[in-house]
Each structure stands twice: as C-alpha cells, then as structure tokens.
Coordinates of C-alpha atoms and ligand atoms in Angstrom, one line a residue:
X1 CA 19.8 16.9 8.3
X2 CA 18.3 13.6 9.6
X3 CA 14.8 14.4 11.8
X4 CA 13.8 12.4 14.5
X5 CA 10.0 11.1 14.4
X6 CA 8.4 10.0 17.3
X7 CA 7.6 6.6 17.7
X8 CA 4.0 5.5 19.7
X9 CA 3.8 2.0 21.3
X10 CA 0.9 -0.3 21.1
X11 CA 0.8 -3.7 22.8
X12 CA 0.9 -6.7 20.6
X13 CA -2.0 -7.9 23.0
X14 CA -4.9 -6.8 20.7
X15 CA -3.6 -9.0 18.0
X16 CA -5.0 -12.2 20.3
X17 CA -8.8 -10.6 18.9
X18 CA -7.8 -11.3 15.6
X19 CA -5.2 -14.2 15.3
X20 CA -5.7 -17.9 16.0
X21 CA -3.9 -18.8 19.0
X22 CA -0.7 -20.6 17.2
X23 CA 0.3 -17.1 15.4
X24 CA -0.2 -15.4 18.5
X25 CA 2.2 -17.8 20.1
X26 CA 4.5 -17.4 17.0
X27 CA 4.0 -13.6 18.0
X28 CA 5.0 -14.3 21.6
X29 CA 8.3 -16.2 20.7
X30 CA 9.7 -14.0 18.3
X31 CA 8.5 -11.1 21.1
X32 CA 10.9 -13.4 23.4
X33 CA 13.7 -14.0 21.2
X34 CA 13.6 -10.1 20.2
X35 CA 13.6 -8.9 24.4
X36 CA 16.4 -11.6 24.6
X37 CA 18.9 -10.9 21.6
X38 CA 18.3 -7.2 20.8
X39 CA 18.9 -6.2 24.4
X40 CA 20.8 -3.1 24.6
X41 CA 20.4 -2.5 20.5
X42 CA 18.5 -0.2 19.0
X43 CA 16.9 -0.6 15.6
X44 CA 16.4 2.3 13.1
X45 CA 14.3 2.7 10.3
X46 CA 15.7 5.7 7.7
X47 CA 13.6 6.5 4.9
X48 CA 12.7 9.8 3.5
X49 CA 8.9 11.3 4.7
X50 CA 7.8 10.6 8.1
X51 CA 3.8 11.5 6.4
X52 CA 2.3 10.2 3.2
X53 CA 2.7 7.4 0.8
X54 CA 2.9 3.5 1.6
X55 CA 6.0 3.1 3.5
X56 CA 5.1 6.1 5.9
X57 CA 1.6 4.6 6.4
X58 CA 3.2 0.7 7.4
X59 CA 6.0 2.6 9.6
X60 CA 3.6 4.1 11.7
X61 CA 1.8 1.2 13.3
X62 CA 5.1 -1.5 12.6
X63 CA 7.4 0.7 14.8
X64 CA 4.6 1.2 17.7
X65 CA 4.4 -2.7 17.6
X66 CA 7.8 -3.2 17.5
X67 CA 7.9 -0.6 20.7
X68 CA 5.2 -2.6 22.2
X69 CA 6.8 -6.0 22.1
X70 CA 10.0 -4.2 23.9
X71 CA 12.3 -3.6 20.6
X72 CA 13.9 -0.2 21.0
X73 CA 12.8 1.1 17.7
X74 CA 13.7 4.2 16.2
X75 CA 12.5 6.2 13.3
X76 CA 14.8 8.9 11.5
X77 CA 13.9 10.6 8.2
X78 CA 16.4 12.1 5.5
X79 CA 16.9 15.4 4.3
X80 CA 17.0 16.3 0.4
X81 CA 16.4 18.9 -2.0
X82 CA 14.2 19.0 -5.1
X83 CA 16.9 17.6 -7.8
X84 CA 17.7 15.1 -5.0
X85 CA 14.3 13.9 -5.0
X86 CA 13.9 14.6 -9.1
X87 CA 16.8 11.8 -9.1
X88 CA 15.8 9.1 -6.4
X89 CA 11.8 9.4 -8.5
X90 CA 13.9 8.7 -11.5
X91 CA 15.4 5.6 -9.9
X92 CA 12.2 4.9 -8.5
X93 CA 10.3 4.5 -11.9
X94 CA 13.0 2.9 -13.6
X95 CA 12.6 0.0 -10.6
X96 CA 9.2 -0.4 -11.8
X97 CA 10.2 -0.8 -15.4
X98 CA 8.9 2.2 -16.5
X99 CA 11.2 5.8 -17.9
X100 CA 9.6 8.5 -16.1
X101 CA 11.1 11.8 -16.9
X102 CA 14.1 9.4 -18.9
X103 CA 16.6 11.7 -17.6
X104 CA 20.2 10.2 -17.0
X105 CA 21.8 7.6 -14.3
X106 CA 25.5 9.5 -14.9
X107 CA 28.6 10.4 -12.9
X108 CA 27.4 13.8 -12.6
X109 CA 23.8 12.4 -10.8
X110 CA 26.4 9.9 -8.7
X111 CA 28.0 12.6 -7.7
X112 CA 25.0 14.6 -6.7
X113 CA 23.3 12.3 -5.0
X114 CA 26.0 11.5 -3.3
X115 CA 26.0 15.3 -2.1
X116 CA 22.6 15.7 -1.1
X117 CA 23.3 12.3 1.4
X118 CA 26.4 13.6 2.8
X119 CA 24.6 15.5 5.5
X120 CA 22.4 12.9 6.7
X121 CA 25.8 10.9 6.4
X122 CA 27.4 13.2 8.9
X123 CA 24.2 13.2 11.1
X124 CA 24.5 9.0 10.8
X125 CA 27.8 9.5 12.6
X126 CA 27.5 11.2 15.3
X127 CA 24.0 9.0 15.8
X128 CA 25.1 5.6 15.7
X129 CA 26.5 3.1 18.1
X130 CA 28.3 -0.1 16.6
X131 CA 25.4 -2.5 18.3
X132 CA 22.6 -0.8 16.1
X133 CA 21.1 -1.9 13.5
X134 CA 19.6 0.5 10.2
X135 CA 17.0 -0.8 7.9
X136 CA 17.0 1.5 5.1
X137 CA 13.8 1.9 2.9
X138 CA 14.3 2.7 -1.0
X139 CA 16.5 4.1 -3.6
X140 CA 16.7 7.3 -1.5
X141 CA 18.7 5.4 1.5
X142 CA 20.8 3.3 -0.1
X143 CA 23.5 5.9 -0.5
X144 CA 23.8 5.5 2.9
X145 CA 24.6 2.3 3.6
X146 CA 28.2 2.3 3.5
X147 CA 28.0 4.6 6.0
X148 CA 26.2 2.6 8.5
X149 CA 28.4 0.3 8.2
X150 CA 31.9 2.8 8.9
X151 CA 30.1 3.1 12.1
X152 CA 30.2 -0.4 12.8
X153 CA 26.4 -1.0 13.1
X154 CA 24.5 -3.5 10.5
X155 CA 22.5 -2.6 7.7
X156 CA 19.7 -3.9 6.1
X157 CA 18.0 -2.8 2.9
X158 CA 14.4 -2.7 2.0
X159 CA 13.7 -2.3 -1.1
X160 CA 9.4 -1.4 -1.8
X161 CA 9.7 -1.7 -5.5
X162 CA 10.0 -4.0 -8.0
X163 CA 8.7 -6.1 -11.1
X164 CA 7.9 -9.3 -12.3
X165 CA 10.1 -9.6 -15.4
X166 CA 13.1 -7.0 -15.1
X167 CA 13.5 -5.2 -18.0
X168 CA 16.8 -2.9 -19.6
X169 CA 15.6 0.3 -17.6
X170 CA 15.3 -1.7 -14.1
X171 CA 19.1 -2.7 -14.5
X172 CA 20.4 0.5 -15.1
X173 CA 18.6 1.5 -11.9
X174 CA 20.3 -1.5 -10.4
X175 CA 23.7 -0.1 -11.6
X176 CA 23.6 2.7 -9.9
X177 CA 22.2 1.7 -6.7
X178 CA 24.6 -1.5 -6.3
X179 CA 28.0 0.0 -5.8
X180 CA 25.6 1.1 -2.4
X181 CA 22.9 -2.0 -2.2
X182 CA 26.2 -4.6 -2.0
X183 CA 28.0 -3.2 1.3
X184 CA 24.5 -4.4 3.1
X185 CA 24.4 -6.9 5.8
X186 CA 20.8 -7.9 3.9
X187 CA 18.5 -6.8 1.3
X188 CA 14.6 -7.6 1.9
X189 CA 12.3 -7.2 -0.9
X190 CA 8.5 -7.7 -0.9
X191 CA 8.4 -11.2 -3.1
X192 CA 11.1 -13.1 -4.7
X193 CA 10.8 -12.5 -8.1
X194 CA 11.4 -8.8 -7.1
X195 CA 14.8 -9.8 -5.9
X196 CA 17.6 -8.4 -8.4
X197 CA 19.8 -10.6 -10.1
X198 CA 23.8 -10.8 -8.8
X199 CA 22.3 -9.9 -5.2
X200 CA 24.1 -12.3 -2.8
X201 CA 21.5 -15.2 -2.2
X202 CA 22.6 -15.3 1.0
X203 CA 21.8 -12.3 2.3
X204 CA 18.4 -11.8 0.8
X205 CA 15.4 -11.9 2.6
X206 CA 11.5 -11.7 1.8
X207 CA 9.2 -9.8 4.0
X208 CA 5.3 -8.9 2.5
X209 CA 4.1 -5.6 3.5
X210 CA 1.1 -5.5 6.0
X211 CA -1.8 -3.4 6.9
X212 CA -2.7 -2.2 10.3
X213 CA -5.9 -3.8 11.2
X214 CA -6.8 -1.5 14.1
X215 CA -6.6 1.8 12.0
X216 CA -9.2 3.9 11.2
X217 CA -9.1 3.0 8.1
X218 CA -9.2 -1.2 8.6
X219 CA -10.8 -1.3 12.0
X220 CA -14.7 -2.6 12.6
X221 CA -17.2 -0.4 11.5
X222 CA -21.0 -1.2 12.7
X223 CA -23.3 -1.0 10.1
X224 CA -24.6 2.1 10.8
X225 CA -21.3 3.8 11.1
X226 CA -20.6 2.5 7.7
X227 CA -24.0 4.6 6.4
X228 CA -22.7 7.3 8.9
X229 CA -20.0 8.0 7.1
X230 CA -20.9 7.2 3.7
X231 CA -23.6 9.8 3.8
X232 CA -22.0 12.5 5.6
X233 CA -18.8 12.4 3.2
X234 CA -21.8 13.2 0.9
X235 CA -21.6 9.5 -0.7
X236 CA -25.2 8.3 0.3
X237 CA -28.1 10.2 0.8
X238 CA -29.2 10.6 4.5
X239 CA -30.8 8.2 6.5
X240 CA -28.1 6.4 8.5
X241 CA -26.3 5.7 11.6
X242 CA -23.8 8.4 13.7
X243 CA -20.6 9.2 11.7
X244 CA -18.2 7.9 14.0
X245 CA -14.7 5.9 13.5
X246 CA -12.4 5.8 16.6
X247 CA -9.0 7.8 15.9
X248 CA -5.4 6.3 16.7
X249 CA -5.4 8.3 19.9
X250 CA -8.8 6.5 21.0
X251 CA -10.9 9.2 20.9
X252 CA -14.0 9.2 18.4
X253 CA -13.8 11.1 15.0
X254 CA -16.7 12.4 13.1
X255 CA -16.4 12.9 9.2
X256 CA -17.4 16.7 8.6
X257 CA -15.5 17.3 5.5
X258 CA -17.4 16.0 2.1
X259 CA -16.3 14.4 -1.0
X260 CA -16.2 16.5 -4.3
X261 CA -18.4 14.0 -6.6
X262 CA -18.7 14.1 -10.4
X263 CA -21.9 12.1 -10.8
X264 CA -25.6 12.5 -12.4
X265 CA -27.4 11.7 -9.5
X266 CA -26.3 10.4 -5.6
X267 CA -26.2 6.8 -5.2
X268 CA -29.7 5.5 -3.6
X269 CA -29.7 3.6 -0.4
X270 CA -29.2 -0.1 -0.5
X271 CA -28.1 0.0 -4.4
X272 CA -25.4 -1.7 -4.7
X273 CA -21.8 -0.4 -5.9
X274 CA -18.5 -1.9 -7.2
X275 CA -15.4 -0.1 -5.9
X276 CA -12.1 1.0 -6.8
X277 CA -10.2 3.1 -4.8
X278 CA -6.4 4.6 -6.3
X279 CA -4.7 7.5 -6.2
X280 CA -5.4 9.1 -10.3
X281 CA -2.6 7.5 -11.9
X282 CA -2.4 6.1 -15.6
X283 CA -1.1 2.9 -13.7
X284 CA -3.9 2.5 -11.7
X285 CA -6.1 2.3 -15.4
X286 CA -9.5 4.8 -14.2
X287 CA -10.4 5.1 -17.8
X288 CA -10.1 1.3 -18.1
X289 CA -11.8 0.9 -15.1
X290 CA -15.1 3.1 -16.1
X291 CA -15.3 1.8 -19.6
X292 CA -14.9 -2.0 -18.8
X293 CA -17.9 -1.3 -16.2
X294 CA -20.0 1.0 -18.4
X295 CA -19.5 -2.0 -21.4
X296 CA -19.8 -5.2 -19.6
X297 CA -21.1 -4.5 -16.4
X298 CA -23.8 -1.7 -16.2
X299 CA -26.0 -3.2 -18.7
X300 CA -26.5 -6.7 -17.7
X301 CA -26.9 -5.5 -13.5
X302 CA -28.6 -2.7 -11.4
X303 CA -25.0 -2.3 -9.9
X304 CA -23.2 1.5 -9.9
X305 CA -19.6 2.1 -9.9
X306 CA -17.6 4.6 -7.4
X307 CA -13.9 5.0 -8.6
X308 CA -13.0 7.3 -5.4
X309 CA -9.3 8.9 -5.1
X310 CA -8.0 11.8 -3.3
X311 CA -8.6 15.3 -4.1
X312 CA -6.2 16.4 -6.9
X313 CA -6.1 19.7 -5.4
X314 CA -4.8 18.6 -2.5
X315 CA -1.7 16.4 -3.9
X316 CA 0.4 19.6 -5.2
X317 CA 3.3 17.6 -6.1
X318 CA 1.5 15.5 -8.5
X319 CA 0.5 17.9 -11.7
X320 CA -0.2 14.0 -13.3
X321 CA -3.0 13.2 -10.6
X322 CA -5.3 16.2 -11.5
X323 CA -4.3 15.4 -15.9
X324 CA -5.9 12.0 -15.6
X325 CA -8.6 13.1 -13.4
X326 CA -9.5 15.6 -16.0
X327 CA -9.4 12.7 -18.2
X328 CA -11.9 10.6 -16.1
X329 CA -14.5 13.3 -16.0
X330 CA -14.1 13.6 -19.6
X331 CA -14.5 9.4 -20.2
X332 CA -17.1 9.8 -17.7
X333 CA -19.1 13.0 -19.5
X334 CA -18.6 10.8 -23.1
X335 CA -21.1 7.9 -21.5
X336 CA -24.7 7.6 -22.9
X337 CA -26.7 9.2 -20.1
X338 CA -28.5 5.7 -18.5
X339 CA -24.3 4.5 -18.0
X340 CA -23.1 7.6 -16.6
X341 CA -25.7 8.1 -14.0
X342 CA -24.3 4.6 -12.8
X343 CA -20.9 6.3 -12.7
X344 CA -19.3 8.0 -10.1
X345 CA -16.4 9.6 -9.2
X346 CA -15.3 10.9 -5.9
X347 CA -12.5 13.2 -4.5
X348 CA -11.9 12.5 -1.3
X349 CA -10.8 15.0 1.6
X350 CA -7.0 15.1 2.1
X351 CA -7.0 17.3 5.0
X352 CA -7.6 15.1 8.2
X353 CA -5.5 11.5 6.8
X354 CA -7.7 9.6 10.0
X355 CA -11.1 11.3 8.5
X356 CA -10.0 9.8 5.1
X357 CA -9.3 6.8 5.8
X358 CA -12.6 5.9 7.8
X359 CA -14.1 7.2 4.8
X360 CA -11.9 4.7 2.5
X361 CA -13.2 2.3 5.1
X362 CA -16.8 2.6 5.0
X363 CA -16.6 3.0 1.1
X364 CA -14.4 -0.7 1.1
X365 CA -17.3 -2.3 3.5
X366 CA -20.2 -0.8 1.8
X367 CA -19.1 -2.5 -1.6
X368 CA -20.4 -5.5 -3.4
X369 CA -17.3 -6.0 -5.4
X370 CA -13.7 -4.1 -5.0
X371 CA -11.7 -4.0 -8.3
X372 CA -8.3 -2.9 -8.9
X373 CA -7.5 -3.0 -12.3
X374 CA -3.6 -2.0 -11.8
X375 CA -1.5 -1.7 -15.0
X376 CA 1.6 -2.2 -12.4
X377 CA 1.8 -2.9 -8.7
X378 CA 4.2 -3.9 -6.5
X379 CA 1.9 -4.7 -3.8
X380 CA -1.6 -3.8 -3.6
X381 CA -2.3 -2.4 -0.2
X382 CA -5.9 -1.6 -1.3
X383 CA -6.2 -5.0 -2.3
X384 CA -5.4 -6.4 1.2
X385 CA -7.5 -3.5 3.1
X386 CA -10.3 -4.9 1.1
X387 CA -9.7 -8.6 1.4
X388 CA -9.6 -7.8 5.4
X389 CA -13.0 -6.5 5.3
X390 CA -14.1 -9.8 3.3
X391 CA -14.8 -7.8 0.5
X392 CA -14.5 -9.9 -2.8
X393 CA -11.4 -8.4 -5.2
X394 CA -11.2 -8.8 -8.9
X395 CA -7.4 -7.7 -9.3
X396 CA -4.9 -7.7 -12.5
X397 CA -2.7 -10.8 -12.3
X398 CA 0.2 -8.8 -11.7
X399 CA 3.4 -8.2 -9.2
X400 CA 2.7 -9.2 -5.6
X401 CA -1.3 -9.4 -6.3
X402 CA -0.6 -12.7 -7.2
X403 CA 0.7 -13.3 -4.1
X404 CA -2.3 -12.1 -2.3
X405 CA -5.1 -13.3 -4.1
X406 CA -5.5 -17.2 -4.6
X407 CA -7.3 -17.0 -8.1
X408 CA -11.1 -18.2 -7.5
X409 CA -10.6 -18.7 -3.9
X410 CA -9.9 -15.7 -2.3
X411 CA -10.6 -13.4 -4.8
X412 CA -10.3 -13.2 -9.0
X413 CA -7.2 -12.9 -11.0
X414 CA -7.6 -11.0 -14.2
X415 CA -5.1 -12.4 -16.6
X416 CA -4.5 -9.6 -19.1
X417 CA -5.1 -6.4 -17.0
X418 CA -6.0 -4.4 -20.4
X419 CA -8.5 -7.1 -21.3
X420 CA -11.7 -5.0 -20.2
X421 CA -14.0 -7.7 -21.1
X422 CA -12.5 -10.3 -19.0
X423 CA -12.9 -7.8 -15.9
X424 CA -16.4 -6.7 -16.6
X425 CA -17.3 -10.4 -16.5
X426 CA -15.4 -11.3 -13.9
X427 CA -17.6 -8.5 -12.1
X428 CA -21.0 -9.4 -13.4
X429 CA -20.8 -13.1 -12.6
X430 CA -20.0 -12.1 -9.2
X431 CA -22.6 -9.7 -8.7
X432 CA -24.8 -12.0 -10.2
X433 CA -24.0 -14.6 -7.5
X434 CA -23.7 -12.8 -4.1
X435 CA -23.1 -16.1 -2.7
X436 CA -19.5 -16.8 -4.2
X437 CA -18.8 -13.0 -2.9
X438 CA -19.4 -14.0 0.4
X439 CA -17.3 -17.4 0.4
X440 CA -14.7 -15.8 -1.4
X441 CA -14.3 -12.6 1.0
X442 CA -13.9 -15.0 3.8
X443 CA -11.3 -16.7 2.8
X444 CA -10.0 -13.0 1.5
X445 CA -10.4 -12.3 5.3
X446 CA -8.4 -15.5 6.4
X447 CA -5.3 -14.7 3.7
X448 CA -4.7 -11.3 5.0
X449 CA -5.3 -12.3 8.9
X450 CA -2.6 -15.6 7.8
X451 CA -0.2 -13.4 5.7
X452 CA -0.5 -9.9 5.8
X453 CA -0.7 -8.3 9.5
X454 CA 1.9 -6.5 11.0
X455 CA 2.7 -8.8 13.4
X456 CA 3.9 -10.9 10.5
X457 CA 6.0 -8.4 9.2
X458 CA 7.5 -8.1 13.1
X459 CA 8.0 -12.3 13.0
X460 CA 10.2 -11.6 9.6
X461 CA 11.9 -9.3 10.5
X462 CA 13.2 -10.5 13.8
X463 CA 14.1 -13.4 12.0
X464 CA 16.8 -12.0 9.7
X465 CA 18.0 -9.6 12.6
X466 CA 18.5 -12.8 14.7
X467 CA 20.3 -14.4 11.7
X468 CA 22.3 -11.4 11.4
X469 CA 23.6 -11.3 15.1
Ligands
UDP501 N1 -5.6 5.8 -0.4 C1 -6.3 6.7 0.4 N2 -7.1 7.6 -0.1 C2 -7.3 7.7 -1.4 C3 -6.7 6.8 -2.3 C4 -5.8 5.8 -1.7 O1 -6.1 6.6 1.6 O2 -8.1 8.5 -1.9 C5 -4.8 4.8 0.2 C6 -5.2 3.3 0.1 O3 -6.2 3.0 1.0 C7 -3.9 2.6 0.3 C8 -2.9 3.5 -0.3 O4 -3.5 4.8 -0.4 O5 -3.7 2.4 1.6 C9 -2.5 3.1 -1.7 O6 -1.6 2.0 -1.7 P1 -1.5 0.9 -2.9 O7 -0.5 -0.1 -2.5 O8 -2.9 0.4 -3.2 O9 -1.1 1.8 -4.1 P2 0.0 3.0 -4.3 O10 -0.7 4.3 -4.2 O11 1.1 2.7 -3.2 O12 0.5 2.8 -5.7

C-alpha cells in the first residue's frame, strides 16, 4: 500500500548566497551533529500525496536538503480510498474550527479508518528497522503511529493545522485522533497556540513551515523575465524581456501556456497592480477582496487589482473552487464599469506546476502591494513567498500570519479580516507612499531569510531528533 517517492539532493551550499554567515554556521553544526548522531538511521516522512497541496510542496525541497546535508531521508506516501479520505477531510476541517460536510467522529468511522490504514500498517512492518525514525504529517498518519512504534522505531507527529482559539468542533477532532496522537515520541505543530490542550508539554515541539527560495516559483527573476512571463501568460501586453525561469532540474523553462482572464481590458504596461493570489476558497474571502478594493481603493488611486488562482477546471476534486469562482465573476460583472476595468481575475495554468509557479512569481514581483485577506490560515505560504521577494503584505491578523508579519514593520496586520474598510486603507496609504513599501518589503525580505527558509526548518528538526536519541 505505502509508495516510495524519490528523494533528490541539493547541497546546503547555495544557502551561503542568501544567509548571513552566523545561520549558515548554525546550518553547518546542526549538518555536523545530524552526520554524527543519525549515522546509520534513516528518517521517514509518511504523509498522504507525494504531488499537490502545501505539505507535498515543503517535502520536496526539505527532504533534498536534508539528503544534501548527509541525513538518510526517506519519503513514503499512504494509500486510501475515497471514504478514507471523505473522513481524514472531515478531521481536517474540524482542526480548523470549521464543520465541513458535519458528518460523524463515531466508532463505526474508528473503525474504518482504522481499516483503510491497516495496509500501509502492514507495509510499515516489513519497512522499518527499530533505529528509524517516522515523522508523520496530519490526521491521515496518525493512525499509524502506534504502529511505528511496535516496530521499535520513534515517531514524531506533525501536525499542519490548527487555530488560534480552539473551539467544540476542534476537540472532537482531537478525540479521535488522541487515542493515536499520545503513543508519539513528539508532536510538532506550526506555532504554539496551535498546540492542543492535554498534549504532554514535554514532548511538544514548534517548527514554522518554510519556503524554498531556489524554486521556480521564489528564485530571482530579472526584470525582464518578470515582463517575460507576465506577458506571455497573457497578463501584460507585449513588449518585454524572454520568458524564461530556470526549472528544478537546471534547465530553462519558457511559459507557453496562458492564463484564462475575466477582465475589461489587459492591464497596461507600467500600471501598477495590487495582488492576491489563493486557491478560490470562501476562506480565502475573493469577494471580500474585490469589493474592499473596488470601494476603498480604486477610487482614490490609478492602481488595478489581479486576484489570480488556479484554473477551476483543472482542480476536479474541488466542485467548491469553480462555485466561488462563479461567484467572483459575478461580484466582478456587478461593478460600475470604470471599477471593473480595474479588476481582474486570472486562472492560472495547472498543467506544468514549475510553469505555474514562475508565473506566481513574476505576478508576486511585479506587484505594488500583495494582500491576503484570509478568513482562516494556519500559515500563509503566499504570505512568506511574497515577503521574500520584498513585496509589502497587508494580511488578516490571523493564525500564524501573526507570526510572520511584524505589524508596520514588515508588512500590515489587518485586525478584523471582514473589516473591508480597514484593508482598502491599509492598501491606499501604501500605494500612496511607495516609500514605506519599500522599507517595509525589506525588512519582509529579512523575516523570511531569518525565520522561514528551509534550512531553519532542517535546524528544528534536528533538534528534537537529537533530543529524542
Ligand atoms: N498557489 C499556486 N497557484 C495558484 C494559487 C496558489 O501555486 O494559482 C500556491 C501558492 O503560491 C502557495 C500555495 O499555493 O504556495 C498556497 O499556500 P497557502 O499557505 O497560502 O494557502 P493554502 O492553499 O495552503 O490554504
């Protein structure tokens, strides 16, 4: 049942471009201590899709590094079925607070999910050795844990979700997963007020999520490229540089495929645009987002707006994504004619992830001001992708965007996300003085290059496998 996915390995070397030289040396020891103490021990990462969504997207580049710095590290994805994943979805939005489909946390869904994990289970066995250690991502794992451990090896759990304030449909999530979550070694969760309550302080740990600076979609883009790109993903009209963007393998990608755009007219050359980009989810507040603009912001500045997220016919598996992009274009189509043509939305191509990320790249460096107006977040990874690129971000104060964002420093801090006048002031004043953007996007830079890299994630997570041993 479990499937093996090949893991690449890139040397922890480039990071001396891009970090001061006392985190690279913090790199270097834990690098050491990791060569030293994990000799002979392999460390595994289970969760449930090798491709798509955030976890996937940080695995990728943290288990390369991880290989690079000498760590045996191992990738193995679960098997399940469609109630399986009906169920673990069900305990996913009920982390975040929210019902979802409000379908029961029973015996009879114990006993299932139990079921659907007993393959992978068996798989685990015949795996193993009693020196490994598992990290085990999600509500979909945790079943597992036990498991692990009747092999002898030590298991950590990671858990991506959580809330600020728990409320009654987070605990019962937490009832069923704890008879599981309790037999781990340690749990790691992305801040600490995400941490559940009767977890053993002990064993907790923190570790923030990270982007991958040298992806296509973070790494440096010229310019030109960023035009390049821009216009021929149909964004811009021509006039620009080469489309190019280096792919993971090194060699040089072109963007060929274009966006699908629901706008009056193309945005002109050198006007300047305020950005958010999010899958089409309720959560992620579009409608919010194009009203609070078309209210407080388009009359008072020449500024458009691109709300850019990926083609809804692309995403199958989400029948909500193409309901409240429906729901956009009919916001957008309900504006008085000199707002709307200031309005645009963008699907972007799904079919080549590296050819949509560069253009999620150019888009986040062309912008004058990135928003994301969440309604929820654990952790905005659009946020720090933006911040890296010293863009200025005007973000809900909410979940671990507070963490991210120092409010007026590195970026704004919006403190009632359904307050749409407070965000389309927030965004005037800015685009009304370009030279707070700047400041503020460099120290946005510094944050993510002090925080939010990869290699811190490696540092962390060394750190509680060396106080595990
Ligand atoms: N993203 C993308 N193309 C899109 C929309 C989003 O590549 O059209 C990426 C975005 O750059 C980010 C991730 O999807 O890396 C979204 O992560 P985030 O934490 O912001 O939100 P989530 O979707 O996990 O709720």
């Amino acid at each position: 049942a479990l499937e093996l996915v090949p893991v690449g390995s890139l040397a922890l070397d480039r990071f001396d471009r891009v970090l001061p030289a006392a985190a690279m040396e913090a790199v270097r020891r834990a690098q050491r201590l990791g060569r030293a103490e994990l000799a002979g021990r392999r460390i595994w990462h289970l969760n449930s899709t090798a491709r798509g969504g955030g976890v996937a997207e940080m695995l990728v580049p943290l288990l390369a590094y991880a290989r690079g710095a000498g760590v045996d590290a191992r990738w193995a994805v679960i098997a399940g079925d469609g109630p399986f994943f009906a169920l673990t979805k069900r305990l996913h939005n009920r982390l975040h607070g929210v019902p979802g489909d409000g379908g029961p946390l029973g015996d009879l869904e114990r006993a299932s999910y139990e079921a659907a994990l007993a393959p992978n289970a068996a798989d685990l066995r015949d795996l193993l050795r009693p020196a490994d250690i598992v990290i085990l991502h999600d509500p979909q794992t945790a079943g597992l844990i036990g498991h692990v451990k009747a092999c002898g090896a030590t298991a950590v759990w990671r858990c991506h979700v959580g809330l600020d304030t728990p409320n009654d449909l987070a605990r019962e999530a937490w009832s069923f997963l704890e008879p599981y979550v309790l037999q781990a070694d340690a749990y790691v969760f992305s801040r600490e007020s995400f941490v559940w309550e009767g977890l053993d302080p002990a064993r907790r740990a923190i570790v923030a999520p990270s982007i991958d600076v040298f992806s296509p979609k973070n790494q440096e883009l010229e310019p030109d490229a960023v035009d390049g790109i821009l216009e021929a993903a149909g964004l811009r009209p021509a006039g620009g540089g080469p489309p190019v963007f280096q792919r993971i393998d090194g060699s040089i990608g072109g963007v060929t495929r274009r966006a699908e755009l629901i706008e009056e007219r193309p945005l002109g050359r050198g006007e300047r645009y305020v950005l958010q980009v999010s899958r089409w989810d309720a959560l992620k507040d579009p409608l919010g987002v194009i009203d609070g603009f078309a209210e407080h912001v388009a009359p008072h500045t020449d500024a458009h707006l691109v709300y850019a997220g990926p083609d809804v016919k692309a995403v199958a598996d989400d029948p909500e994504g193409a309901a409240v992009f429906d729901a956009a274009v009919e916001r957008w189509r309900a504006l008085p004619a000199e707002r709307r043509e200031r309005v645009h939305l963008a699907l972007l191509p799904m079919v080549d992830s590296q050819e949509n990320a560069a253009i999620v790249n150019a888009l986040q460096r062309g912008a004058d001001v990135v928003v994301q107006k969440s309604l929820a977040e654990g952790f905005g990874l659009t946020v720090a992708e933006a911040m890296w690129k010293r863009r200025v971000v005007v973000a809900s104060r909410i979940g671990g965007i507070q963490d991210q964002i120092e409010h007026y420093r590195s970026g704004i801090l919006l403190d009632d996300p359904y307050d749409l006048r407070e965000y389309g002031l927030a965004v005037r004043r800015l685009l009304q003085a370009p030279e707070r953007a700047v400041e503020m996007g460099d120290r946005a830079h510094e944050r993510v290059r002090d925080r939010y890299l990869g290699t811190h994630s490696i540092v962390d997570y060394l750190a509680l496998i060396e106080r595990l041993l």
